[in-house]
XYZ file of C-alpha atoms in Angstrom:
291
model
C 127.263 106.744 93.934
C 128.540 110.237 93.167
C 126.326 113.093 94.624
C 125.638 114.299 91.009
C 124.601 110.824 89.983
C 122.341 110.522 93.038
C 120.671 113.834 91.999
C 120.092 112.357 88.566
C 118.729 109.222 89.946
C 116.230 111.152 92.059
C 115.285 113.269 89.129
C 114.179 110.251 86.974
C 111.410 108.960 89.270
C 110.090 112.597 89.605
C 109.860 112.771 85.778
C 108.224 109.323 85.656
C 105.685 110.103 88.478
C 104.409 113.298 86.789
C 104.459 111.700 83.302
C 102.632 108.647 84.612
C 99.879 110.791 85.960
C 99.623 112.669 82.683
C 99.342 109.392 80.924
C 95.999 108.722 82.543
C 94.079 111.431 80.688
C 96.259 110.828 77.624
C 95.350 107.160 77.220
C 91.682 108.066 77.774
C 91.870 109.732 74.354
C 94.738 108.010 72.446
C 94.873 104.164 72.300
C 97.729 103.153 74.625
C 99.998 101.466 72.079
C 99.419 104.159 69.582
C 100.399 106.737 72.071
C 103.608 104.928 72.855
C 104.261 104.571 69.041
C 103.956 108.438 68.821
C 106.271 108.705 71.854
C 108.970 106.557 70.068
C 108.622 108.754 66.936
C 109.263 111.977 69.048
C 112.250 110.183 70.635
C 113.643 109.291 67.321
C 113.215 112.749 65.962
C 114.969 114.261 69.095
C 117.821 111.879 69.232
C 118.170 110.546 65.698
C 121.807 111.791 65.410
C 122.866 109.236 67.906
C 121.500 106.248 66.019
C 124.657 105.573 63.886
C 126.636 105.132 67.127
C 124.477 102.254 68.180
C 126.734 99.214 69.008
C 124.375 96.873 70.778
C 123.787 93.855 68.493
C 120.567 93.662 66.461
C 118.963 90.666 68.211
C 119.962 91.955 71.560
C 118.053 95.196 70.767
C 115.007 93.296 69.469
C 114.864 91.221 72.719
C 115.684 94.114 74.974
C 113.070 96.344 73.304
C 110.375 93.633 73.560
C 110.657 93.684 77.327
C 111.370 97.322 78.265
C 109.041 98.901 75.547
C 106.466 96.665 73.866
C 105.369 94.314 76.558
C 105.863 96.730 79.398
C 104.129 99.678 77.846
C 101.172 97.666 76.492
C 100.502 96.054 79.911
C 101.119 99.209 81.851
C 98.956 101.665 79.884
C 96.063 99.202 79.271
C 96.131 98.409 83.040
C 96.206 102.173 83.873
C 92.755 102.520 82.140
C 91.245 100.447 84.846
C 93.018 101.735 87.941
C 93.436 105.097 89.792
C 96.900 106.653 89.214
C 97.698 106.229 92.929
C 96.963 102.481 92.947
C 98.745 101.775 89.587
C 101.914 103.736 90.344
C 102.355 101.906 93.638
C 101.695 98.479 92.136
C 104.349 99.387 89.551
C 107.008 99.666 92.306
C 107.156 95.967 92.427
C 109.547 96.416 89.541
C 112.347 97.319 91.936
C 112.221 93.982 93.929
C 111.981 92.187 90.592
C 115.020 93.889 89.218
C 117.104 93.083 92.213
C 116.054 89.460 92.112
C 116.496 89.125 88.362
C 119.925 90.701 88.637
C 121.234 87.890 90.936
C 120.916 84.966 88.456
C 121.207 86.925 85.205
C 123.947 89.476 85.895
C 125.712 87.893 88.779
C 124.937 90.861 91.057
C 124.326 89.255 94.419
C 122.654 91.765 96.803
C 123.826 92.040 100.401
C 121.490 90.805 103.063
C 120.923 94.328 104.166
C 119.870 95.524 100.662
C 117.631 92.450 100.342
C 116.075 93.590 103.738
C 115.490 97.138 102.481
C 113.980 95.705 99.192
C 111.639 93.489 101.252
C 110.636 96.412 103.377
C 109.817 98.511 100.417
C 107.765 95.633 99.009
C 105.821 95.596 102.267
C 105.172 99.296 101.890
C 103.754 98.717 98.479
C 101.372 96.030 99.891
C 100.281 98.426 102.572
C 99.458 101.153 99.983
C 97.632 98.798 97.609
C 95.414 97.549 100.420
C 94.662 101.171 101.443
C 91.948 102.118 98.997
C 88.370 101.357 100.164
C 87.131 100.119 96.773
C 88.065 96.661 95.537
C 90.953 96.733 93.063
C 89.986 95.238 89.717
C 92.305 92.261 89.533
C 92.904 92.107 85.817
C 94.218 95.773 85.477
C 96.190 95.217 88.699
C 97.736 92.063 87.268
C 98.554 93.809 83.992
C 100.427 96.613 85.896
C 102.293 94.272 88.054
C 103.325 92.123 85.119
C 104.517 95.313 83.249
C 106.809 95.955 86.275
C 108.291 92.435 85.967
C 108.824 92.950 82.284
C 110.481 96.288 82.875
C 112.746 94.921 85.543
C 113.828 92.009 83.389
C 114.655 94.487 80.667
C 116.849 96.674 82.924
C 118.866 93.668 83.966
C 119.265 92.739 80.229
C 120.212 96.382 79.466
C 122.818 96.299 82.262
C 124.122 92.910 81.125
C 124.083 93.023 77.311
C 123.776 96.630 76.114
C 126.883 98.254 74.691
C 125.760 101.898 74.362
C 125.521 105.065 76.461
C 122.158 106.130 77.911
C 121.137 108.505 74.981
C 122.133 106.154 72.178
C 120.398 103.177 73.837
C 117.144 105.310 74.431
C 116.891 106.197 70.722
C 117.837 102.665 69.714
C 115.004 101.195 71.883
C 112.475 103.761 70.528
C 113.290 102.990 66.867
C 113.260 99.187 67.385
C 110.105 99.441 69.411
C 108.177 101.520 66.873
C 107.319 98.657 64.380
C 106.539 96.294 67.311
C 104.024 98.537 68.960
C 102.462 99.645 65.693
C 101.891 96.007 64.791
C 100.332 95.128 68.162
C 98.199 98.261 68.136
C 96.876 97.412 64.651
C 95.894 93.902 65.986
C 94.408 94.770 69.317
C 93.350 98.448 69.320
C 90.905 100.559 67.318
C 90.159 104.158 66.548
C 93.761 105.180 66.080
C 93.245 107.660 63.294
C 90.079 109.085 64.843
C 91.906 109.820 67.988
C 94.588 111.742 66.194
C 92.301 113.877 64.150
C 90.029 114.704 67.038
C 92.690 115.462 69.636
C 92.443 118.782 71.440
C 95.306 121.123 72.126
C 95.220 119.912 75.722
C 95.481 116.323 74.498
C 98.468 117.134 72.426
C 100.098 119.107 75.302
C 99.571 116.214 77.682
C 101.115 113.883 75.258
C 104.027 116.172 74.521
C 104.893 116.398 78.244
C 104.640 112.595 78.641
C 106.862 111.919 75.685
C 109.514 114.633 76.156
C 109.873 114.504 79.969
C 108.681 111.093 80.943
C 110.408 109.171 78.126
C 113.100 111.030 76.279
C 114.733 112.880 79.050
C 114.040 110.506 81.891
C 115.377 107.329 79.974
C 118.491 109.114 78.598
C 119.357 109.717 82.298
C 118.345 106.297 83.476
C 120.230 104.159 80.976
C 123.256 106.316 81.461
C 123.173 105.526 85.216
C 122.706 101.769 84.461
C 125.874 101.809 82.384
C 127.908 103.128 85.312
C 126.364 101.346 88.313
C 124.957 98.046 89.494
C 121.322 97.293 89.064
C 120.791 97.113 92.814
C 122.218 100.579 93.176
C 120.097 102.238 90.453
C 116.657 100.500 90.368
C 115.746 101.300 94.048
C 115.429 105.001 93.182
C 112.394 104.047 91.164
C 110.662 103.586 94.557
C 110.538 107.382 94.890
C 107.989 107.324 91.987
C 104.969 106.437 94.191
C 105.304 109.401 96.336
C 105.532 111.675 93.180
C 102.699 109.875 91.386
C 100.330 109.889 94.286
C 101.081 113.634 94.971
C 100.620 114.380 91.208
C 97.405 112.435 91.142
C 96.020 114.517 94.034
C 97.191 117.818 92.579
C 96.553 117.187 88.832
C 93.636 114.822 88.799
C 92.001 115.471 92.131
C 92.341 111.967 93.441
C 92.041 111.301 97.065
C 94.884 110.051 99.289
C 94.291 107.869 102.382
C 96.081 107.461 105.663
C 96.997 103.995 104.506
C 98.674 105.248 101.391
C 100.633 107.783 103.448
C 101.805 105.053 105.895
C 102.728 102.681 103.075
C 104.630 105.481 101.270
C 106.653 106.100 104.396
C 107.564 102.328 104.709
C 108.659 102.442 101.012
C 110.896 105.413 101.630
C 112.538 103.774 104.575
C 113.154 100.637 102.547
C 114.670 102.797 99.786
C 117.014 104.501 102.210
C 118.215 101.130 103.406
C 118.954 99.904 99.967
C 120.625 103.053 98.713
C 122.778 103.751 101.677
C 123.653 100.229 102.800
C 127.264 99.302 102.291
C 127.971 96.602 99.778
C 130.433 95.358 97.221
C 131.836 97.996 94.952
C 130.208 98.664 91.576
C 131.264 96.523 88.733
C 133.632 98.362 86.354
C 131.816 99.311 83.153
C 133.330 100.777 80.075
C 132.099 104.446 79.575
C 130.864 104.962 76.090
C 130.583 108.334 74.361
């Protein structure tokens, strides 16, 4: 990867880690799927001028959106309600091994043995960190967050394989296709939507705005742009930087405690990430650059 693109790839998990931490107090006030619907509205307003350029077929967008937005966001944010940020953000890192494995049969991107080793090492680091907290982890929220990572990973492979748009256009397309989906599911499974809107404080709205603008609009515009130019196994491992950022943000912003086990597991994750990113492999698949 080019140095500039590596810098962009590092920026995304930093944005995600901080936004994920801010999502914890935000979903304590706003119903999770309603908050995602509002995020998609913000995304559409910011990037609406790119929508006419959308080239990805209708049903491809519907299926892609289902996995990377509706299912992923619903499971992730509802799971976050029952877990500390540090635990949730580390469980979520299983999405990178999922992505590498899904890309093998679905996109024909066979990882090298060394990259598989690095992915496995990062997975071990996640296991170490998840086992670090002294309290028992509620298994239902943990399963929801883990499943959200699998859904996200499958969507990333689908975006790499089937999407026909640049990062910005794909981001706004996903937002506008996801909006009716999440509104429908929110109406079916959540309650108190209007009350949460009219009773939100200035801090609630500021937290939501930071989550929507930085954790979604900016981060995903960069992310999908990278997926258009590089292989899945080259891009998705950078998401493993998110635990370090998320745990640190949880400590600084929410006052959560970090254990020696979490630090040790985080170090193992970083070593695995370095192996995956810097291991030599087959050259990236040529992808048409779209403007």
